[in-house]
Amino acid sequence: MVTGSWQDDRLLLSSNPAEPIRVPVSVQRTDTYDILIDPGCLRDWVRYADVGADTRVWVITDEVVWSLHGPALMNAPEAHRLVAGVFVVPAAEASKSLETWQSVQAWLSERGAARRDLLVAFGGAVVSDLTGFVAATYMRGIRYGNVPTSLLAQVDGAMGGKVAVNSPEAKNLIGAFHHPSFVLSDPNLLRTLDRAELANGVAEVIKTVVIESSAAFDYVASSLDALLRGEAETLFRTVSLCASIKMHVLAPDPYEDDLRRSLNFGHTIGHAIETSQGYAGIRHGEAIAIGMATAARLGVRRGLTAPSFAQRLVALIEHAGLPVVVNDGEESRVVQGLDAIRAIRGRALRFVVPITPGQIAILDDVTAAELAAALIDGPWC
Ligand SMILES: NC(=O)c1ccc[n+]([C@@H]2O[C@H](COP(=O)([O-])OP(=O)(O)OC[C@H]3O[C@@H](n4cnc5c(N)ncnc54)[C@H](O)[C@@H]3O)[C@@H](O)[C@H]2O)c1
């Protein structure tokens, strides 16, 4: 075996063509970006985007966000000069699809979007996941920045570089890791969210604090009503808290080499619920809420989770107006959905179970019967 580069004499002079050649490769990439949480920062988004003189900006947004906040985005200094086009998708999970991805790619190439250009995702996490995946693939990868407008996107979805579209087989099946160049979270944008959309984001807030910290869990429990009323200071604090917890949790494993990640709390089950409903009729946060409550019930049945904590957690989720059980008769469809995910992954599924705030367990031997029972309300044994 000869190891080396082409300048290495031994490689050039190697007289034996049958001898294997080994060319070592080590590629490392560091992505550095800031998440700015600043009420009112939308008006300065161009400055934060750090756009070069010959860079054009392509905005991807959804119809609701564009009608509510498009004028403010375009009123920022320099925006009219830099924004070369705006692609507006329907405001729905269905926009996270290969079809929409293809339409955006075609739109960019027809307009001559170049590798130095910048995509800006202006919307909830459907828009940031879609835009990030377009950015990851267009011309083998271009820059994008997130200006998240939903609570869910500001506390979770717009950060961390996981980008994807859904397929009928599984949620987020087609995707990449592609970090944004910047995240600008303006909590003032959240003023136009209705209570159901605030609750949608609250599901990810609860997930984030449960996996990490008892103090953060207590803060969210005590400020939940203010959060659901959309009070400015609580929104600002909650977005800041969740952003810093998420980045702290991701830091040791930014590419999710370890699939037992605590951030998946509620998500294995939640994703199966969304897939089983064809990505319509249930919000992401609602599915995650059922997933978290189910995981808590699993934990109680296994003797891992104190019933008092599980009940407190489930009550908090319910207090936010989120569901905690699947509809009657739906459990078998969800279990089948989980079986399909298991088949795609080719190994046992792992469920994150909360033990106490800041402490989790990972179960990889949960049976279909256990799951079906935990998906519906049961005794807090
Ligand atoms: N990549 C990640 O790390 C990550 C993490 C969590 C969730 N997600 C993904 O996030 C998606 C859900 O995100 P979402 O809940 O933000 O969905 P979304 O983008 O569809 O937004 C929800 C709704 O809120 C509306 N909206 C957004 N901002 C608004 C505003 N300021 N005022 C009024 N209405 C507004 C949207 O138009 C939409 O109707 C799921 O696909 C999920 O898989 C991704």
Short mmCIF file of C-alpha atoms and ligand atoms in Angstrom, two decimals:
data_model
loop_
_atom_site.label_atom_id
_atom_site.label_comp_id
_atom_site.label_asym_id
_atom_site.label_seq_id
_atom_site.Cartn_x
_atom_site.Cartn_y
_atom_site.Cartn_z
CA MET A 1 0.00 0.00 0.00
CA VAL A 2 1.38 3.41 -0.98
CA THR A 3 0.04 6.45 0.82
CA GLY A 4 0.71 9.98 -0.30
CA SER A 5 0.03 12.84 -2.66
CA TRP A 6 0.89 13.05 -6.36
CA GLN A 7 4.04 15.06 -5.55
CA ASP A 8 5.32 12.11 -3.59
CA ASP A 9 8.07 10.32 -5.57
CA ARG A 10 6.94 6.99 -4.30
CA LEU A 11 3.55 7.51 -5.91
CA LEU A 12 4.91 8.60 -9.28
CA LEU A 13 7.64 5.99 -9.33
CA SER A 14 5.57 3.18 -7.95
CA SER A 15 6.46 0.40 -10.36
CA ASN A 16 3.72 -1.96 -9.35
CA PRO A 17 0.35 -0.94 -10.85
CA ALA A 18 -1.33 -3.66 -8.79
CA GLU A 19 -0.28 -2.06 -5.52
CA PRO A 20 -3.19 -0.24 -3.86
CA ILE A 21 -2.88 3.50 -3.49
CA ARG A 22 -4.36 5.28 -0.52
CA VAL A 23 -5.02 9.02 -0.76
CA PRO A 24 -5.98 10.28 2.69
CA VAL A 25 -8.71 12.90 2.80
CA SER A 26 -9.67 15.06 5.74
CA VAL A 27 -12.15 17.85 5.16
CA GLN A 28 -13.28 20.03 7.98
CA ARG A 29 -15.66 22.90 7.86
CA THR A 30 -16.46 25.40 10.54
CA ASP A 31 -19.63 27.43 10.31
CA THR A 32 -19.75 30.58 12.34
CA TYR A 33 -22.79 32.77 12.66
CA ASP A 34 -24.65 34.91 15.14
CA ILE A 35 -28.21 34.62 16.31
CA LEU A 36 -29.40 38.10 17.09
CA ILE A 37 -32.50 38.51 19.24
CA ASP A 38 -33.44 42.15 19.16
CA PRO A 39 -36.90 43.73 19.10
CA GLY A 40 -37.01 45.97 16.05
CA CYS A 41 -33.98 44.46 14.27
CA LEU A 42 -36.05 43.84 11.12
CA ARG A 43 -35.55 47.46 10.18
CA ASP A 44 -31.77 46.83 10.04
CA TRP A 45 -31.79 43.40 8.42
CA VAL A 46 -29.75 44.45 5.39
CA ARG A 47 -26.91 45.69 7.59
CA TYR A 48 -26.84 42.40 9.53
CA ALA A 49 -27.01 40.39 6.32
CA ASP A 50 -23.64 41.87 5.36
CA VAL A 51 -24.40 41.83 1.65
CA GLY A 52 -21.59 42.62 -0.80
CA ALA A 53 -22.00 45.24 -3.53
CA ASP A 54 -22.54 42.68 -6.30
CA THR A 55 -24.73 40.31 -4.27
CA ARG A 56 -28.40 39.98 -5.01
CA VAL A 57 -30.89 38.90 -2.38
CA TRP A 58 -33.70 36.44 -3.07
CA VAL A 59 -36.42 36.33 -0.44
CA ILE A 60 -38.47 33.18 0.21
CA THR A 61 -41.58 33.75 2.30
CA ASP A 62 -45.15 32.57 2.75
CA GLU A 63 -48.35 34.35 1.75
CA VAL A 64 -49.47 35.21 5.31
CA VAL A 65 -46.10 36.54 6.43
CA TRP A 66 -45.60 38.47 3.22
CA SER A 67 -48.95 40.21 3.45
CA LEU A 68 -48.40 41.11 7.13
CA HIS A 69 -44.71 41.95 7.21
CA GLY A 70 -43.48 42.16 3.62
CA PRO A 71 -43.76 45.96 3.54
CA ALA A 72 -41.59 46.25 6.69
CA LEU A 73 -38.94 43.97 5.19
CA MET A 74 -38.87 46.02 2.01
CA ASN A 75 -38.83 49.33 3.92
CA ALA A 76 -35.43 48.57 5.47
CA PRO A 77 -32.66 50.78 4.11
CA GLU A 78 -31.19 49.37 0.88
CA ALA A 79 -33.79 46.57 0.65
CA HIS A 80 -35.34 47.77 -2.60
CA ARG A 81 -31.92 47.98 -4.27
CA LEU A 82 -30.75 44.53 -3.10
CA VAL A 83 -33.84 42.33 -3.25
CA ALA A 84 -33.92 40.88 -6.75
CA GLY A 85 -37.03 38.75 -6.27
CA VAL A 86 -39.54 37.35 -3.80
CA PHE A 87 -40.90 33.79 -3.96
CA VAL A 88 -44.14 33.39 -2.00
CA VAL A 89 -45.22 29.87 -1.01
CA PRO A 90 -48.56 28.81 0.48
CA ALA A 91 -48.60 29.12 4.28
CA ALA A 92 -48.71 25.40 5.05
CA GLU A 93 -46.57 22.42 5.98
CA ALA A 94 -47.29 21.15 2.46
CA SER A 95 -44.86 23.78 1.16
CA LYS A 96 -42.03 21.72 2.66
CA SER A 97 -42.11 19.44 -0.37
CA LEU A 98 -39.86 18.36 -3.20
CA GLU A 99 -42.29 20.04 -5.62
CA THR A 100 -41.91 23.45 -3.96
CA TRP A 101 -38.15 22.92 -3.64
CA GLN A 102 -38.01 22.28 -7.38
CA SER A 103 -40.13 25.36 -8.17
CA VAL A 104 -37.82 27.59 -6.13
CA GLN A 105 -34.72 26.09 -7.78
CA ALA A 106 -36.23 26.71 -11.23
CA TRP A 107 -37.22 30.25 -10.27
CA LEU A 108 -33.67 31.01 -9.11
CA SER A 109 -31.99 29.56 -12.17
CA GLU A 110 -34.39 31.28 -14.61
CA ARG A 111 -33.45 34.59 -13.01
CA GLY A 112 -29.73 33.86 -13.08
CA ALA A 113 -29.23 33.70 -9.32
CA ALA A 114 -25.49 33.32 -8.75
CA ARG A 115 -23.40 31.47 -6.22
CA ARG A 116 -22.43 34.71 -4.45
CA ASP A 117 -26.11 35.62 -3.96
CA LEU A 118 -27.99 35.32 -0.72
CA LEU A 119 -31.33 33.69 0.06
CA VAL A 120 -33.33 35.12 2.92
CA ALA A 121 -35.94 32.94 4.61
CA PHE A 122 -38.65 35.26 5.90
CA GLY A 123 -41.29 33.23 7.70
CA GLY A 124 -41.90 30.35 10.06
CA ALA A 125 -39.82 27.19 10.20
CA VAL A 126 -41.54 25.76 7.11
CA VAL A 127 -39.97 28.62 5.17
CA SER A 128 -36.56 28.31 6.89
CA ASP A 129 -36.42 24.52 6.38
CA LEU A 130 -37.39 24.89 2.72
CA THR A 131 -35.08 27.84 2.04
CA GLY A 132 -32.18 26.17 3.83
CA PHE A 133 -32.59 23.05 1.72
CA VAL A 134 -32.77 25.10 -1.48
CA ALA A 135 -29.62 26.96 -0.35
CA ALA A 136 -27.88 23.66 0.46
CA THR A 137 -28.48 22.32 -3.03
CA TYR A 138 -28.65 25.26 -5.46
CA MET A 139 -25.27 25.37 -7.23
CA ARG A 140 -24.00 22.91 -4.60
CA GLY A 141 -24.66 25.37 -1.82
CA ILE A 142 -25.18 29.11 -1.46
CA ARG A 143 -25.58 31.40 1.55
CA TYR A 144 -28.88 31.95 3.27
CA GLY A 145 -30.02 33.88 6.30
CA ASN A 146 -33.04 33.34 8.52
CA VAL A 147 -35.43 36.06 9.59
CA PRO A 148 -37.85 33.86 11.56
CA THR A 149 -41.36 35.19 12.12
CA SER A 150 -43.12 32.42 14.09
CA LEU A 151 -42.45 31.69 17.76
CA LEU A 152 -41.60 28.11 16.82
CA ALA A 153 -38.96 29.26 14.34
CA GLN A 154 -37.46 31.83 16.74
CA VAL A 155 -37.16 29.36 19.63
CA ASP A 156 -36.03 26.37 17.57
CA GLY A 157 -36.53 25.86 13.84
CA ALA A 158 -34.42 28.71 12.43
CA MET A 159 -31.26 27.65 14.28
CA GLY A 160 -28.95 24.68 14.03
CA GLY A 161 -28.63 24.09 10.29
CA LYS A 162 -30.97 21.11 9.93
CA VAL A 163 -32.90 21.78 6.74
CA ALA A 164 -35.29 19.49 4.91
CA VAL A 165 -38.47 18.80 3.01
CA ASN A 166 -40.99 16.09 3.81
CA SER A 167 -41.80 13.00 1.79
CA PRO A 168 -44.95 10.88 2.03
CA GLU A 169 -42.87 8.17 3.74
CA ALA A 170 -41.38 10.26 6.51
CA LYS A 171 -41.04 13.77 7.85
CA ASN A 172 -37.81 15.62 6.91
CA LEU A 173 -36.64 12.58 4.94
CA ILE A 174 -34.86 14.64 2.28
CA GLY A 175 -32.55 17.22 3.73
CA ALA A 176 -29.10 18.41 4.67
CA PHE A 177 -27.07 20.18 7.29
CA HIS A 178 -26.54 23.70 6.01
CA HIS A 179 -26.08 26.47 8.54
CA PRO A 180 -27.48 29.93 7.97
CA SER A 181 -25.11 32.89 7.70
CA PHE A 182 -27.19 34.80 10.20
CA VAL A 183 -30.37 34.49 12.24
CA LEU A 184 -32.23 37.71 13.00
CA SER A 185 -35.02 37.14 15.49
CA ASP A 186 -37.20 40.18 15.93
CA PRO A 187 -39.72 39.35 18.67
CA ASN A 188 -41.86 42.30 17.55
CA LEU A 189 -42.82 40.20 14.52
CA LEU A 190 -44.54 37.74 16.86
CA ARG A 191 -47.23 40.32 17.72
CA THR A 192 -49.33 39.19 14.78
CA LEU A 193 -49.40 35.52 15.81
CA ASP A 194 -52.71 34.29 17.12
CA ARG A 195 -52.93 32.25 20.31
CA ALA A 196 -52.92 28.91 18.46
CA GLU A 197 -49.68 29.81 16.69
CA LEU A 198 -48.13 31.01 19.96
CA ALA A 199 -49.14 27.67 21.52
CA ASN A 200 -47.58 25.89 18.53
CA GLY A 201 -44.26 27.51 19.43
CA VAL A 202 -44.78 26.88 23.14
CA ALA A 203 -44.51 23.13 22.46
CA GLU A 204 -40.88 23.58 21.37
CA VAL A 205 -40.28 25.95 24.29
CA ILE A 206 -41.45 23.27 26.73
CA LYS A 207 -39.31 20.65 24.99
CA THR A 208 -36.23 22.87 25.18
CA VAL A 209 -36.50 23.60 28.89
CA VAL A 210 -37.55 20.10 29.96
CA ILE A 211 -34.44 18.52 28.47
CA GLU A 212 -32.04 21.03 29.91
CA SER A 213 -32.87 22.81 33.12
CA SER A 214 -35.11 22.80 36.13
CA ALA A 215 -34.79 26.58 36.58
CA ALA A 216 -35.71 27.20 32.93
CA PHE A 217 -38.67 24.81 33.24
CA ASP A 218 -39.92 26.70 36.31
CA TYR A 219 -39.52 30.01 34.46
CA VAL A 220 -41.59 28.79 31.51
CA ALA A 221 -44.23 27.26 33.81
CA SER A 222 -44.60 30.53 35.69
CA SER A 223 -44.61 32.76 32.60
CA LEU A 224 -46.73 30.59 30.32
CA ASP A 225 -49.82 32.80 30.48
CA ALA A 226 -47.80 35.91 29.65
CA LEU A 227 -46.17 34.04 26.77
CA LEU A 228 -49.55 32.98 25.40
CA ARG A 229 -50.78 36.58 25.68
CA GLY A 230 -47.77 37.55 23.56
CA GLU A 231 -46.28 39.87 26.21
CA ALA A 232 -43.21 41.49 24.73
CA GLU A 233 -40.75 41.00 27.58
CA THR A 234 -41.68 37.32 28.05
CA LEU A 235 -41.36 36.67 24.33
CA PHE A 236 -37.93 38.29 24.26
CA ARG A 237 -36.70 36.34 27.29
CA THR A 238 -38.14 33.05 26.09
CA VAL A 239 -36.66 33.35 22.60
CA SER A 240 -33.27 34.25 24.10
CA LEU A 241 -33.42 31.40 26.62
CA CYS A 242 -34.35 28.79 24.03
CA ALA A 243 -31.78 29.99 21.48
CA SER A 244 -28.98 29.75 24.00
CA ILE A 245 -30.12 26.33 25.30
CA LYS A 246 -30.44 24.90 21.78
CA MET A 247 -26.99 26.10 20.75
CA HIS A 248 -25.53 24.78 24.00
CA VAL A 249 -27.07 21.34 23.42
CA LEU A 250 -25.95 21.23 19.76
CA ALA A 251 -22.39 22.42 20.35
CA PRO A 252 -20.80 19.01 21.03
CA ASP A 253 -22.65 17.30 18.15
CA PRO A 254 -23.54 19.84 15.44
CA TYR A 255 -24.17 17.19 12.76
CA GLU A 256 -26.25 14.87 14.93
CA ASP A 257 -23.88 11.93 14.74
CA ASP A 258 -25.55 10.71 17.90
CA LEU A 259 -29.20 10.13 17.13
CA ARG A 260 -29.99 9.89 20.83
CA ARG A 261 -30.12 13.63 21.02
CA SER A 262 -32.24 15.09 23.79
CA LEU A 263 -33.68 17.68 21.36
CA ASN A 264 -35.63 14.84 19.78
CA PHE A 265 -37.85 14.69 22.88
CA GLY A 266 -41.42 14.33 21.61
CA HIS A 267 -40.28 14.28 17.99
CA THR A 268 -40.07 10.58 17.12
CA ILE A 269 -43.74 10.19 17.98
CA GLY A 270 -44.69 13.69 16.81
CA HIS A 271 -43.20 13.15 13.36
CA ALA A 272 -45.07 9.84 12.99
CA ILE A 273 -48.32 11.65 13.87
CA GLU A 274 -47.66 14.33 11.25
CA THR A 275 -46.79 11.75 8.59
CA SER A 276 -49.85 9.65 9.42
CA GLN A 277 -52.01 12.75 8.87
CA GLY A 278 -50.36 13.59 5.54
CA TYR A 279 -48.83 16.83 6.95
CA ALA A 280 -52.21 18.52 7.18
CA GLY A 281 -54.72 19.13 9.92
CA ILE A 282 -52.22 19.22 12.77
CA ARG A 283 -49.55 21.78 13.57
CA HIS A 284 -45.98 20.63 14.22
CA GLY A 285 -46.13 21.88 17.81
CA GLU A 286 -49.41 20.04 18.42
CA ALA A 287 -47.90 16.76 17.23
CA ILE A 288 -44.80 17.33 19.37
CA ALA A 289 -47.05 18.08 22.36
CA ILE A 290 -48.70 14.66 22.01
CA GLY A 291 -45.23 13.15 21.56
CA MET A 292 -43.95 14.71 24.79
CA ALA A 293 -47.00 13.68 26.80
CA THR A 294 -46.74 10.15 25.40
CA ALA A 295 -43.05 9.99 26.33
CA ALA A 296 -43.90 11.12 29.86
CA ARG A 297 -46.55 8.38 30.14
CA LEU A 298 -44.03 5.84 28.81
CA GLY A 299 -41.59 7.01 31.47
CA VAL A 300 -44.15 6.57 34.22
CA ARG A 301 -45.07 3.07 33.00
CA ARG A 302 -41.39 2.14 33.01
CA GLY A 303 -40.90 3.54 36.52
CA LEU A 304 -38.45 6.17 35.25
CA THR A 305 -40.55 9.29 35.55
CA ALA A 306 -42.19 10.34 38.80
CA PRO A 307 -45.96 10.51 38.20
CA SER A 308 -46.02 13.92 39.90
CA PHE A 309 -43.57 15.38 37.34
CA ALA A 310 -45.28 13.69 34.40
CA GLN A 311 -48.63 15.07 35.53
CA ARG A 312 -47.16 18.56 35.96
CA LEU A 313 -45.66 18.41 32.48
CA VAL A 314 -48.85 17.15 30.85
CA ALA A 315 -50.90 19.77 32.70
CA LEU A 316 -48.55 22.50 31.44
CA ILE A 317 -48.91 21.28 27.86
CA GLU A 318 -52.69 21.21 28.22
CA HIS A 319 -52.71 24.64 29.82
CA ALA A 320 -51.09 25.94 26.63
CA GLY A 321 -54.12 24.61 24.73
CA LEU A 322 -52.11 21.81 23.15
CA PRO A 323 -53.31 18.21 22.73
CA VAL A 324 -51.81 15.45 24.88
CA VAL A 325 -53.40 12.34 23.33
CA VAL A 326 -54.15 11.15 19.82
CA ASN A 327 -57.72 11.00 18.59
CA ASP A 328 -59.70 7.86 19.31
CA GLY A 329 -58.56 4.97 17.15
CA GLU A 330 -55.57 6.84 15.73
CA GLU A 331 -52.96 5.04 17.81
CA SER A 332 -52.62 2.10 15.43
CA ARG A 333 -51.93 4.44 12.48
CA VAL A 334 -49.23 6.21 14.48
CA VAL A 335 -47.64 2.91 15.53
CA GLN A 336 -47.65 1.85 11.86
CA GLY A 337 -46.01 5.18 10.97
CA LEU A 338 -43.31 4.49 13.55
CA ASP A 339 -42.80 1.03 12.06
CA ALA A 340 -42.25 2.65 8.66
CA ILE A 341 -39.65 5.03 10.13
CA ARG A 342 -37.98 2.08 11.85
CA ALA A 343 -37.83 0.24 8.51
CA ILE A 344 -36.29 3.26 6.75
CA ARG A 345 -33.68 3.68 9.49
CA GLY A 346 -33.03 -0.05 9.69
CA ARG A 347 -32.73 -0.12 13.47
CA ALA A 348 -34.67 0.26 16.69
CA LEU A 349 -36.25 3.66 17.30
CA ARG A 350 -35.08 5.68 20.24
CA PHE A 351 -37.49 7.54 22.45
CA VAL A 352 -36.38 10.39 24.69
CA VAL A 353 -38.17 10.08 28.03
CA PRO A 354 -38.14 12.91 30.60
CA ILE A 355 -37.13 11.90 34.10
CA THR A 356 -37.00 15.30 35.79
CA PRO A 357 -36.44 18.74 34.22
CA GLY A 358 -32.86 18.58 32.94
CA GLN A 359 -32.65 14.79 33.02
CA ILE A 360 -33.71 12.38 30.30
CA ALA A 361 -33.48 8.66 29.50
CA ILE A 362 -33.31 7.06 26.06
CA LEU A 363 -35.42 3.95 25.45
CA ASP A 364 -34.75 1.77 22.41
CA ASP A 365 -36.85 -1.25 23.34
CA VAL A 366 -40.35 0.22 23.41
CA THR A 367 -42.91 -2.27 22.11
CA ALA A 368 -45.81 -1.43 19.81
CA ALA A 369 -48.27 -2.32 22.58
CA GLU A 370 -46.55 -0.01 25.07
CA LEU A 371 -46.62 2.79 22.53
CA ALA A 372 -50.25 2.29 21.62
CA ALA A 373 -51.19 2.42 25.31
CA ALA A 374 -49.09 5.52 26.00
CA LEU A 375 -50.53 7.42 23.03
CA ILE A 376 -53.89 7.57 24.78
CA ASP A 377 -54.63 8.65 28.28
CA GLY A 378 -54.07 6.07 30.92
CA PRO A 379 -53.63 5.63 34.62
CA TRP A 380 -50.59 7.36 36.12
CA CYS A 381 -49.44 4.01 37.49
N1 LIG B 1 -34.93 22.65 11.28
C1 LIG B 1 -35.20 22.51 12.55
O1 LIG B 1 -34.30 22.40 13.38
C2 LIG B 1 -36.64 22.48 12.99
C3 LIG B 1 -36.95 22.49 14.36
C4 LIG B 1 -38.28 22.50 14.73
C5 LIG B 1 -39.27 22.47 13.77
N2 LIG B 1 -38.93 22.44 12.47
C6 LIG B 1 -39.98 22.43 11.43
O2 LIG B 1 -40.74 23.61 11.57
C7 LIG B 1 -41.96 23.43 10.89
C8 LIG B 1 -43.05 24.15 11.64
O3 LIG B 1 -42.71 25.51 11.74
P1 LIG B 1 -43.77 26.64 12.05
O4 LIG B 1 -44.65 26.19 13.14
O5 LIG B 1 -43.04 27.92 12.18
O6 LIG B 1 -44.68 26.58 10.74
P2 LIG B 1 -45.00 27.64 9.60
O7 LIG B 1 -43.77 28.16 8.99
O8 LIG B 1 -46.00 27.01 8.72
O9 LIG B 1 -45.70 28.82 10.40
C9 LIG B 1 -46.91 28.56 11.04
C10 LIG B 1 -48.00 29.54 10.60
O10 LIG B 1 -47.73 30.80 11.18
C11 LIG B 1 -47.82 31.80 10.18
N3 LIG B 1 -46.94 32.90 10.58
C12 LIG B 1 -45.58 32.87 10.63
N4 LIG B 1 -45.13 34.03 11.13
C13 LIG B 1 -46.22 34.79 11.40
C14 LIG B 1 -46.42 36.08 11.96
N5 LIG B 1 -45.39 36.83 12.38
N6 LIG B 1 -47.68 36.53 12.10
C15 LIG B 1 -48.74 35.77 11.74
N7 LIG B 1 -48.63 34.55 11.22
C16 LIG B 1 -47.37 34.07 11.06
C17 LIG B 1 -47.43 31.12 8.91
O11 LIG B 1 -47.91 31.81 7.80
C18 LIG B 1 -48.07 29.76 9.09
O12 LIG B 1 -49.42 29.83 8.72
C19 LIG B 1 -42.16 21.94 10.75
O13 LIG B 1 -42.03 21.56 9.41
C20 LIG B 1 -41.00 21.36 11.55
O14 LIG B 1 -40.55 20.15 11.02
C21 LIG B 1 -37.65 22.45 12.05
#
